[in-house]
Amino acid sequence: MFNSLRRAFPSSLLLNDANALLYSAKTFTAAMLAYYIALSVGLDRPSWSIITVYIVSQTSVGASLSRSVYRLTGTITGAAMTVVIVPNFVNTPIICSLVLTGWITLCLYFSQLDRTPRAYAFVLAGYTASLIGFPAVFEPGAIFDIAITRVQEIMIGILCASFIHRYVIPKRITGLFNSKLAVTQRDARRMVIDTLKREAGEKEKQLQLALTLQSLDGFAHHLPYDFAISKSSRKARQLIHDRLSRLLVVSNQLHDYLHELNLLPDSIATLVSEVTDWLACEDSTARKAGAERLRRRCVALQHRSSADELNFKEALRVNFVKRLEETIMLLQQCEQLSHALLLAKPEHMIDGAEEAKGYVYHRDHFTAARAALGAFAIIFSGCLLWIYSAWPDGATAVSILGVCCTLFGSFDTPVPHIVKYIAGSVYGVIISLIYSFILLPQVTEFSVLVAVLAPAYLLAGSLQARPPTTFMAMGITLTLPILSELGARYSGDFATAINTAVALFAATGYAVVSMGLLQTVQADSAIRRLLHRCRRDIRYRAKGLSSMNDVAWVNLMIDRTALILPRLPRSNQTADSVLNSLLHYLNIGLAVTYLKRSLNKLEGETALQVNTLLNLLARGAQPGELQKRISLILAINPPVSHQQPHALIEHIIDLHCALKNCALKERDKEQSHDY
């Protein structure tokens, strides 16, 4: 019987349910505490404190506290701007709407550029101005008092949410980060095993690492708010990111070398087999002991193989063994760093902490401006409809419209998320009407009120903790306090409640239509733009116009990969072609950087040919033309054991392999025409 129950309810599902219920109970406790305090101090709308708790609460301590800080910062900024804007422009409604809309969309623009959890502060600065500013046009003289009161109500909600999540059965994000990091390192070893065994789908597994690194960076942003972090720990995390990012590059180069070599000599094949066994070993102590032995073997094999003048295939083998040795080193350094983090002893880090780069974000001003301009058109058109229709509840509708544009503007396809919110709002309105006109009139004590509110909020809170139902749950948790008029005394008004509900659905319905037209980003166009930016950056690097070093380039490409991967299922492009392009643009950029850096050290015909190659890359030449130039460089610079020529040829070979694979797999005109 128990076995059948375990099969029916897997432990992971039970754990998720338990975590969701715990989150819901803690959040409801914080909301009721905030509500009680807001009532006690006589604030105008204590329901805002409840709303704030449900907005800032997250499933971990660090995420909740960081979100609280960003919300407080954004709220104060947004309220201050509202106080500045509304009194100065209230006599000209269109200008006032124009300025308020401009501020909201400016905040959206900066939030799109930031792309870290800090962007939430910009979002809040925008939609706080929307929530306070538009309804306040009817009371411009009271705008300062309204803004101060809203900030106080929100601050109480923030403090209560922070206190409860921090001290009541706290769930540390540090533990989540460490467990995720351990799984990532295990997956990285498996990725290299698949590469060495030439398994199908290895490229997809390589690039899945990019999504994992993005997820780890998301965790890392909240770690300082766990109160168990130091500057050295941050450096250690950055170093781990740099090493894992480099491992993806090396794994792809190993794939290219294996594809080019086809058959390996017995000595290298034996080494590959031993490295594969080492990677599959689950005992960290055994891996540490085996790593040094394998690295010594790799170095010895490199020396034997490069003792004399080499042909192209032999040089490829030397590069292959060198990358094997680098793979072992990178994985061992990651284990050393993660062990230091686990023991909270980051002083045991490896050398190079001062050079740690960490995650590098792709920032696109055009895309951010497009989203902001679309939101501007939507909100301002809503303002014009409100002004010229003289709709009494138009201010409420426009304020909700502003929230929709800022809250959902970061999604490529915002409509499905807004539809979920509308579905939740339908439930929220129904529940609110039941509470307002059936249950609340009979409540006379606060303890009874808490008991009455508990069923709806506990259910909605548990749904909010589950990503698939988060937006639907928010439709309930944000609608219920407002429509139920949870103030100091019961003041239920059916007409007011219905008018507010109509404004809510009018605003969200208008958001669905307008954001579907103006804010939806097609997956194909987004992918093409990202790939174009990769090619443009390669041309800049070939011209010497980029100051980005190798580590920053790799980390930037990791982020671009993480942006492209979720869009592939909605794209008409083949995943294999796009993933191949990403990996080889990454390698081309690295090779170009080295060639540009080494140009001043080269002489004679070699310098001329390398300079010509870089000029061709800068002009966006075809892969075939570039490969001909590479053949000329290899003809006048045979691979030898001397350090400078061999280093040059190593990167020329990397460029050759990357271009060859691009030429083989990018047959369509659009993807093969330039770099």
XYZ file of C-alpha atoms in Angstrom:
675
model
C 0.000 0.000 0.000
C 2.752 2.450 0.980
C 4.708 1.586 -2.178
C 1.676 2.319 -4.338
C 1.239 5.641 -2.548
C 4.883 6.506 -3.169
C 4.445 5.730 -6.860
C 1.272 7.793 -7.041
C 2.818 10.717 -5.152
C 6.554 11.010 -5.910
C 8.650 12.486 -3.121
C 9.551 15.514 -5.241
C 5.863 16.364 -5.695
C 5.160 15.920 -2.004
C 8.146 18.119 -1.154
C 6.959 20.804 -3.588
C 3.491 20.685 -2.034
C 4.934 20.946 1.477
C 7.131 23.897 0.466
C 4.174 25.623 -1.206
C 1.970 25.176 1.857
C 4.719 26.414 4.179
C 5.272 29.457 1.947
C 1.533 30.134 1.911
C 1.222 29.891 5.702
C 4.207 32.191 6.299
C 3.014 34.731 3.738
C -0.516 34.783 5.154
C 0.914 35.272 8.654
C 3.024 38.191 7.407
C 0.028 39.684 5.582
C -2.203 39.553 8.653
C 0.575 40.995 10.833
C 1.036 43.860 8.364
C -2.720 44.391 8.197
C -2.988 44.528 11.989
C -0.128 47.029 12.311
C -1.529 49.217 9.518
C -4.928 49.226 11.235
C -3.350 50.000 14.603
C -1.519 53.088 13.361
C -4.608 54.331 11.517
C -3.394 54.192 7.917
C -5.890 55.016 5.195
C -5.714 51.808 3.135
C -4.186 48.918 5.093
C -5.079 46.620 2.202
C -1.926 47.938 0.486
C 0.143 46.310 3.230
C -1.464 42.939 2.446
C -0.851 43.397 -1.281
C 2.795 44.299 -0.635
C 3.396 41.144 1.397
C 2.134 38.955 -1.439
C 4.160 40.844 -4.026
C 7.521 40.722 -2.235
C 7.294 37.269 -0.638
C 9.475 34.597 -2.228
C 10.139 30.967 -1.347
C 13.598 31.683 0.133
C 14.981 34.175 2.656
C 17.497 35.802 0.329
C 15.024 36.266 -2.522
C 12.363 37.711 -0.198
C 14.745 40.203 1.423
C 16.305 41.316 -1.858
C 12.888 41.782 -3.431
C 11.825 43.788 -0.379
C 14.813 46.114 -0.700
C 14.211 46.630 -4.424
C 10.490 47.223 -3.878
C 11.133 49.781 -1.152
C 13.663 51.599 -3.334
C 11.346 51.568 -6.334
C 8.300 52.601 -4.320
C 10.006 55.616 -2.738
C 11.389 56.706 -6.117
C 8.048 56.261 -7.884
C 6.141 58.079 -5.140
C 8.620 60.965 -5.182
C 8.277 61.363 -8.958
C 4.488 61.311 -8.632
C 4.659 64.158 -6.105
C 6.799 66.116 -8.561
C 4.724 65.415 -11.681
C 1.038 65.547 -10.684
C 0.824 68.993 -8.962
C 2.800 70.664 -11.757
C 0.753 69.320 -14.670
C -2.665 68.538 -13.188
C -4.329 71.506 -14.933
C -3.392 70.082 -18.335
C -4.575 66.443 -18.181
C -3.023 65.394 -21.482
C 0.396 66.803 -20.549
C 0.135 65.239 -17.092
C -0.708 61.874 -18.664
C 2.133 62.322 -21.145
C 4.722 62.994 -18.426
C 3.496 60.195 -16.147
C 3.507 57.771 -19.078
C 6.998 58.929 -20.025
C 8.280 58.203 -16.515
C 6.631 54.755 -16.438
C 8.106 53.747 -19.789
C 11.531 55.184 -18.908
C 11.542 52.866 -15.884
C 10.534 49.973 -18.147
C 13.427 50.817 -20.490
C 15.994 50.671 -17.680
C 14.496 47.476 -16.268
C 14.859 45.861 -19.712
C 18.495 46.920 -19.883
C 19.414 45.783 -16.367
C 18.075 42.184 -16.620
C 19.194 41.339 -13.061
C 16.850 41.074 -10.040
C 17.727 44.748 -9.463
C 15.488 45.531 -12.430
C 12.555 45.021 -10.058
C 13.370 48.404 -8.495
C 12.853 50.074 -11.896
C 9.598 48.146 -12.411
C 8.323 49.326 -9.022
C 9.373 52.918 -9.657
C 7.252 52.782 -12.804
C 4.109 51.122 -11.639
C 4.060 52.905 -8.252
C 3.782 56.136 -10.225
C 0.971 54.539 -12.215
C -0.941 53.310 -9.152
C -0.590 56.573 -7.212
C -0.394 59.155 -9.976
C -3.403 58.509 -12.209
C -6.030 58.168 -9.417
C -4.525 61.221 -7.660
C -5.366 63.630 -10.486
C -8.744 64.141 -8.802
C -7.007 65.233 -5.575
C -3.795 67.010 -6.649
C -3.595 68.964 -3.417
C -3.468 65.762 -1.399
C -0.844 64.042 -3.556
C 1.934 64.435 -0.979
C -0.186 62.931 1.807
C -1.353 60.117 -0.480
C 2.219 59.300 -1.529
C 3.501 59.333 2.063
C 0.628 57.111 3.197
C 1.174 54.607 0.357
C 4.884 54.421 1.169
C 4.118 53.792 4.851
C 1.602 51.058 4.012
C 4.041 49.422 1.621
C 6.913 49.735 4.095
C 4.886 47.938 6.772
C 4.165 45.121 4.325
C 7.846 44.875 3.390
C 9.029 44.789 7.006
C 6.488 42.151 8.019
C 7.271 39.926 5.019
C 11.009 40.267 5.672
C 10.633 39.484 9.380
C 8.461 36.381 8.942
C 10.466 34.872 6.074
C 13.735 35.638 7.854
C 12.916 34.187 11.285
C 10.037 31.710 10.888
C 11.316 28.389 9.486
C 13.685 30.222 7.115
C 14.542 28.538 3.835
C 18.082 29.562 2.920
C 18.944 30.195 -0.700
C 22.572 29.291 0.078
C 21.603 25.623 0.361
C 19.706 25.797 -2.930
C 22.719 27.396 -4.614
C 25.166 24.781 -3.305
C 22.969 21.843 -4.335
C 22.392 23.387 -7.776
C 26.140 23.922 -8.159
C 26.881 20.281 -7.284
C 24.365 19.076 -9.889
C 25.833 21.489 -12.452
C 29.351 20.127 -11.980
C 28.081 16.565 -12.319
C 26.248 17.508 -15.529
C 29.384 19.253 -16.813
C 31.383 16.044 -16.388
C 28.689 14.090 -18.228
C 28.721 16.691 -20.990
C 32.449 16.127 -21.550
C 31.937 12.340 -21.457
C 29.303 12.629 -24.204
C 31.671 14.789 -26.246
C 34.550 12.317 -25.957
C 32.249 9.384 -26.784
C 30.749 11.333 -29.717
C 27.229 10.821 -28.409
C 24.262 12.203 -30.336
C 22.830 15.453 -28.999
C 26.068 16.501 -27.307
C 25.807 20.076 -28.614
C 22.389 20.533 -27.029
C 23.822 19.283 -23.731
C 26.747 21.682 -24.052
C 24.465 24.657 -24.478
C 22.064 23.563 -21.743
C 24.970 24.460 -19.466
C 24.347 28.090 -20.451
C 20.813 27.955 -19.024
C 22.143 26.360 -15.855
C 24.736 29.115 -15.444
C 22.017 31.733 -15.907
C 19.976 30.023 -13.192
C 22.984 29.926 -10.846
C 23.558 33.630 -11.422
C 19.927 34.285 -10.511
C 20.485 32.479 -7.197
C 23.778 34.297 -6.642
C 22.142 37.738 -6.790
C 20.089 36.882 -3.698
C 22.909 35.273 -1.693
C 24.127 38.534 -0.057
C 20.700 38.821 1.589
C 21.148 35.433 3.271
C 23.501 37.143 5.774
C 26.152 34.492 5.173
C 28.231 35.904 2.367
C 31.475 37.796 1.872
C 33.303 39.549 -0.927
C 35.647 36.565 -1.245
C 32.655 34.260 -1.696
C 31.414 36.462 -4.534
C 34.815 36.191 -6.209
C 34.737 32.420 -5.785
C 31.333 32.236 -7.495
C 32.596 34.413 -10.327
C 35.619 32.161 -10.774
C 33.395 29.074 -10.884
C 31.268 30.728 -13.555
C 34.357 31.646 -15.578
C 35.696 28.072 -15.402
C 32.394 26.415 -16.311
C 31.946 28.849 -19.201
C 35.443 28.062 -20.430
C 34.652 24.349 -20.095
C 31.812 24.752 -22.580
C 34.263 26.295 -25.056
C 36.834 23.547 -24.529
C 34.191 20.834 -24.873
C 33.128 22.277 -28.218
C 36.747 22.448 -29.377
C 37.216 18.795 -28.416
C 34.166 17.987 -30.538
C 35.626 19.875 -33.508
C 39.001 18.164 -33.170
C 37.410 14.708 -32.970
C 35.318 15.480 -36.038
C 38.435 16.590 -37.919
C 40.703 13.758 -36.762
C 38.191 10.911 -37.071
C 40.639 8.222 -35.852
C 42.977 8.721 -32.880
C 46.357 7.009 -32.396
C 46.432 4.332 -29.700
C 48.264 6.504 -27.152
C 45.663 9.275 -27.350
C 42.730 6.847 -27.545
C 43.940 5.179 -24.339
C 44.252 8.578 -22.666
C 40.714 9.498 -23.763
C 39.393 6.259 -22.282
C 41.116 6.958 -18.957
C 39.844 10.539 -18.877
C 36.317 9.280 -19.570
C 36.569 6.826 -16.671
C 37.906 9.608 -14.453
C 34.983 11.869 -15.382
C 32.493 9.097 -14.588
C 33.982 8.552 -11.109
C 31.621 9.751 -8.353
C 34.267 9.746 -5.586
C 35.708 13.256 -5.304
C 38.804 12.007 -3.456
C 39.569 9.513 -6.216
C 38.988 12.192 -8.852
C 41.419 14.525 -7.115
C 44.124 11.838 -7.017
C 43.517 10.777 -10.613
C 43.479 14.335 -11.947
C 47.147 15.033 -11.246
C 48.203 11.738 -12.845
C 46.138 12.370 -15.978
C 47.385 15.945 -16.306
C 50.993 14.737 -16.144
C 50.227 12.191 -18.866
C 48.661 14.894 -21.045
C 51.695 17.165 -20.665
C 54.113 14.316 -21.434
C 52.124 13.339 -24.524
C 52.126 16.943 -25.740
C 55.924 17.135 -25.411
C 56.431 13.862 -27.296
C 53.986 14.814 -30.036
C 55.406 18.301 -30.638
C 59.095 17.410 -30.510
C 59.546 17.743 -34.270
C 57.942 19.584 -37.153
C 54.316 18.493 -37.437
C 51.808 18.171 -40.217
C 48.279 19.532 -39.845
C 46.784 16.328 -38.403
C 49.586 15.985 -35.873
C 49.128 19.593 -34.776
C 45.430 18.868 -34.317
C 46.315 15.947 -32.049
C 48.586 18.172 -29.943
C 45.758 20.705 -29.605
C 43.353 17.904 -28.687
C 45.586 16.630 -25.872
C 46.124 20.191 -24.656
C 42.353 20.711 -24.432
C 42.002 17.413 -22.564
C 44.508 18.633 -20.001
C 42.661 21.958 -19.721
C 39.360 20.113 -19.202
C 40.790 18.213 -16.239
C 42.241 21.412 -14.777
C 38.972 23.364 -15.130
C 36.880 20.668 -13.478
C 39.335 20.316 -10.615
C 39.406 24.067 -10.040
C 35.589 24.138 -9.956
C 35.554 21.372 -7.342
C 38.160 23.189 -5.267
C 36.207 26.441 -5.391
C 32.835 24.850 -4.642
C 34.370 22.952 -1.715
C 35.718 26.243 -0.340
C 32.251 27.800 -0.673
C 30.607 24.825 1.020
C 32.974 25.105 3.982
C 32.591 28.903 4.007
C 36.365 29.193 3.575
C 36.771 31.182 0.356
C 40.321 32.094 1.352
C 41.259 28.670 -0.022
C 40.536 29.890 -3.530
C 42.885 29.314 -6.442
C 44.952 32.130 -7.881
C 43.351 34.623 -10.227
C 40.539 35.940 -8.037
C 41.386 39.496 -9.047
C 40.718 38.560 -12.693
C 37.315 36.953 -12.034
C 34.655 38.288 -14.378
C 31.479 36.362 -13.585
C 28.240 36.564 -15.528
C 28.161 39.131 -18.362
C 24.749 40.327 -19.523
C 23.760 40.970 -23.114
C 22.136 44.398 -23.257
C 20.196 45.573 -26.281
C 19.180 49.240 -26.271
C 17.042 48.817 -29.396
C 14.974 46.004 -27.884
C 14.561 47.910 -24.613
C 13.538 51.078 -26.476
C 11.071 49.122 -28.607
C 9.407 47.701 -25.487
C 9.306 51.142 -23.853
C 7.822 52.854 -26.922
C 5.195 50.137 -27.261
C 4.236 50.577 -23.606
C 4.144 54.356 -24.083
C 1.689 54.036 -26.972
C -0.513 51.637 -24.987
C -0.659 53.644 -21.746
C -1.021 57.047 -23.404
C -3.782 55.809 -25.709
C -5.543 54.503 -22.596
C -5.171 57.949 -21.014
C -6.722 59.609 -24.066
C -9.677 57.216 -23.976
C -10.149 57.987 -20.279
C -9.874 61.778 -20.705
C -12.181 62.092 -23.723
C -14.746 59.570 -22.461
C -14.830 61.200 -18.984
C -15.176 57.737 -17.470
C -15.222 58.143 -13.646
C -13.266 54.907 -13.112
C -10.902 55.566 -16.011
C -8.087 56.507 -13.630
C -8.290 53.071 -12.005
C -8.278 51.378 -15.405
C -5.263 53.354 -16.653
C -3.327 52.723 -13.441
C -3.903 48.967 -13.858
C -2.919 49.254 -17.524
C 0.381 50.847 -16.460
C 0.999 47.976 -14.058
C 0.360 45.435 -16.835
C 2.808 47.149 -19.194
C 5.608 47.287 -16.621
C 4.961 43.899 -15.049
C 4.535 41.910 -18.275
C 6.630 44.041 -20.642
C 9.743 41.899 -20.188
C 8.114 38.827 -21.784
C 8.409 38.082 -25.508
C 4.792 36.912 -25.467
C 3.024 38.787 -22.656
C -0.523 37.799 -23.647
C -0.553 34.253 -22.147
C 0.674 35.627 -18.823
C -1.925 38.417 -18.773
C -4.641 35.894 -19.633
C -3.583 33.840 -16.590
C -3.777 36.992 -14.485
C -7.257 37.740 -15.854
C -8.378 34.186 -15.042
C -7.138 34.667 -11.481
C -8.832 38.061 -11.327
C -12.164 36.463 -12.261
C -11.823 34.159 -9.265
C -10.617 37.111 -7.196
C -13.675 39.210 -8.052
C -16.094 36.372 -7.273
C -14.380 35.612 -3.958
C -14.227 39.337 -3.120
C -17.959 39.800 -3.696
C -18.724 36.790 -1.500
C -16.507 38.201 1.240
C -17.730 41.790 0.893
C -21.466 41.170 0.971
C -21.937 37.806 2.685
C -19.088 37.102 5.127
C -17.468 40.387 6.200
C -20.687 42.119 7.358
C -20.940 39.453 10.058
C -17.329 39.819 11.296
C -16.771 41.974 14.387
C -13.352 40.849 15.689
C -9.918 40.757 14.098
C -9.283 37.120 15.059
C -12.513 36.091 13.346
C -11.546 38.145 10.283
C -8.230 36.276 10.068
C -10.040 32.937 10.270
C -12.489 34.007 7.559
C -9.746 35.227 5.198
C -7.495 32.205 5.772
C -9.084 29.681 3.335
C -8.914 31.969 0.293
C -5.457 33.338 1.040
C -3.892 29.999 1.988
C -5.128 28.432 -1.247
C -4.028 31.397 -3.371
C -0.664 31.551 -1.595
C 0.078 27.889 -2.278
C -0.763 28.456 -5.954
C 1.490 31.519 -6.036
C 4.440 29.367 -4.906
C 4.080 27.175 -8.019
C 5.479 28.801 -11.210
C 2.721 27.535 -13.571
C -0.001 29.181 -11.462
C 1.869 32.217 -10.091
C 0.154 34.852 -12.233
C -3.274 33.324 -11.761
C -2.751 33.347 -7.990
C -1.645 36.983 -8.118
C -4.977 37.794 -9.740
C -6.601 36.523 -6.536
C -4.196 37.878 -3.906
C -4.057 41.379 -5.412
C -7.760 41.701 -6.222
C -9.201 40.416 -2.945
C -7.869 43.143 -0.563
C -8.950 46.007 -2.839
C -12.444 44.849 -3.814
C -13.201 43.592 -0.296
C -12.388 47.061 1.083
C -10.250 45.686 3.913
C -10.065 48.962 5.804
C -10.438 50.027 9.417
C -14.205 49.518 9.227
C -16.596 47.722 6.923
C -17.603 49.934 3.988
C -18.971 47.554 1.390
C -20.511 49.298 -1.624
C -21.789 47.013 -4.372
C -21.774 49.692 -7.082
C -18.188 50.702 -6.254
C -17.056 47.078 -6.258
C -18.672 46.386 -9.641
C -17.238 49.575 -11.164
C -13.749 48.677 -9.907
C -14.120 45.156 -11.328
C -15.211 46.599 -14.687
C -12.165 48.899 -14.676
C -9.932 45.922 -13.862
C -11.211 43.789 -16.736
C -11.338 46.719 -19.160
C -7.682 47.501 -18.426
C -6.451 43.907 -18.610
C -8.551 43.229 -21.725
C -7.117 46.322 -23.403
C -3.642 45.166 -22.330
C -4.187 41.756 -23.952
C -5.156 43.301 -27.295
C -2.645 46.159 -27.376
C 0.334 44.257 -25.944
C -0.425 41.388 -28.307
C -0.084 43.858 -31.190
C 2.764 46.079 -29.956
C 4.732 44.126 -27.344
C 4.898 40.608 -28.790
C 8.365 39.657 -30.032
C 8.584 36.878 -32.625
C 11.070 34.181 -31.657
C 12.664 34.099 -35.120
C 13.329 37.835 -35.188
C 14.774 37.764 -31.651
C 17.099 34.867 -32.543
C 18.187 36.519 -35.793
C 18.968 39.743 -33.948
C 21.053 37.932 -31.322
C 23.002 36.029 -33.986
C 23.508 39.278 -35.896
C 24.919 40.890 -32.750
C 27.346 37.959 -32.427
C 28.576 38.451 -36.006
C 28.794 42.222 -35.526
C 30.888 41.789 -32.375
C 33.246 39.432 -34.220
C 33.737 42.097 -36.890
C 34.417 44.694 -34.186
C 36.980 42.384 -32.581
C 38.666 41.861 -35.940
C 38.888 45.654 -36.367
C 40.271 46.073 -32.848
C 37.247 48.118 -31.745
C 36.309 45.856 -28.834
C 37.948 46.137 -25.417
C 36.316 42.930 -24.158
C 38.802 40.271 -23.040
C 38.466 36.541 -23.728
C 36.701 35.706 -20.455
C 34.153 38.495 -20.895
C 33.509 37.406 -24.511
C 32.871 33.808 -23.468
C 30.570 34.877 -20.630
C 28.648 37.255 -22.890
C 28.110 34.457 -25.417
C 26.906 32.204 -22.596
C 24.219 34.775 -21.776
C 23.204 35.111 -25.427
C 22.914 31.342 -25.619
C 20.688 31.354 -22.532
C 18.489 33.971 -24.243
C 18.201 31.961 -27.459
C 17.538 28.470 -26.066
C 14.050 29.140 -24.592
C 13.008 30.766 -27.875
C 13.951 27.804 -30.095
C 10.708 25.830 -29.526
C 8.742 28.847 -30.853
C 11.099 29.352 -33.786
C 10.962 28.041 -37.347
C 14.749 27.723 -37.422
C 16.352 24.348 -36.834
C 17.836 24.007 -33.372
C 20.952 22.271 -34.716
C 21.779 25.147 -37.061
C 21.294 27.841 -34.416
C 23.225 25.983 -31.708
C 26.057 25.255 -34.122
C 26.239 28.940 -35.059
C 26.416 30.023 -31.420
C 29.223 27.641 -30.509
C 31.324 28.511 -33.503
C 30.783 32.256 -33.278
C 32.107 31.889 -29.747
C 35.261 30.106 -30.961
C 35.736 32.460 -33.905
C 35.627 35.445 -31.556
C 38.296 33.897 -29.310
C 40.581 33.078 -32.236
C 40.157 36.561 -33.707
C 41.111 38.154 -30.385
C 44.352 36.177 -30.199
C 45.271 36.916 -33.832
C 44.647 40.630 -33.343
C 46.692 40.612 -30.133
C 49.619 38.748 -31.719
C 49.732 40.780 -34.939
C 52.421 43.176 -33.646
C 54.701 40.222 -32.815
C 54.541 38.721 -36.311
C 56.826 39.594 -39.203
C 57.047 39.326 -42.976
C 54.610 37.251 -44.986
C 52.983 35.784 -41.878
C 52.021 39.237 -40.564
C 50.686 40.206 -43.996
C 48.532 37.094 -44.320
C 47.170 37.318 -40.757
C 46.338 41.006 -41.276
C 44.556 40.136 -44.522
C 42.616 37.409 -42.727
C 41.522 39.865 -40.040
C 40.462 42.397 -42.673
C 38.360 39.725 -44.375
C 36.738 38.877 -41.052
C 36.086 42.564 -40.397
C 34.336 42.849 -43.781
C 32.199 39.757 -43.136
C 33.718 37.483 -45.766
C 32.365 34.028 -46.654
C 33.734 31.051 -44.668
C 35.169 29.545 -47.849
C 37.216 32.669 -48.605
C 38.481 32.788 -45.039
C 39.527 29.133 -45.138
C 41.614 29.761 -48.263
C 43.491 32.489 -46.417
C 44.004 30.140 -43.457
C 45.473 27.541 -45.829
C 48.019 30.116 -47.017
C 49.019 30.911 -43.412
C 49.453 27.213 -42.634
C 51.518 26.753 -45.801
C 54.065 29.404 -44.798
C 53.927 28.522 -41.066
C 54.103 24.748 -40.608
C 53.348 23.670 -37.008
C 56.612 23.507 -35.049
C 57.592 23.200 -31.430
C 58.719 26.826 -31.007
C 56.370 28.613 -28.662
C 55.238 31.636 -30.721
C 54.608 29.885 -34.046
C 52.903 26.966 -32.318
C 50.622 29.298 -30.325
C 49.731 31.096 -33.561
C 48.968 27.852 -35.359
C 46.926 26.593 -32.404
C 44.497 29.490 -32.780
C 44.591 29.324 -36.576
C 43.545 25.672 -36.277
C 40.726 26.626 -33.885
C 39.529 29.233 -36.389
C 39.802 26.705 -39.231
C 37.671 24.143 -37.359
C 35.035 26.708 -36.415
C 34.766 28.090 -39.949
C 34.673 24.615 -41.469
C 31.765 23.582 -39.277
C 29.948 26.824 -40.033
C 30.444 26.269 -43.754
C 29.158 22.688 -43.486
C 26.069 23.410 -41.414
C 25.045 26.956 -42.391
C 23.976 26.384 -45.980
C 21.143 28.846 -46.060
C 22.061 32.280 -47.376
C 20.920 34.183 -44.317
C 23.184 32.457 -41.805
C 26.322 31.889 -43.869
C 26.961 35.263 -45.425
C 28.999 37.080 -42.812
C 30.803 37.115 -39.475
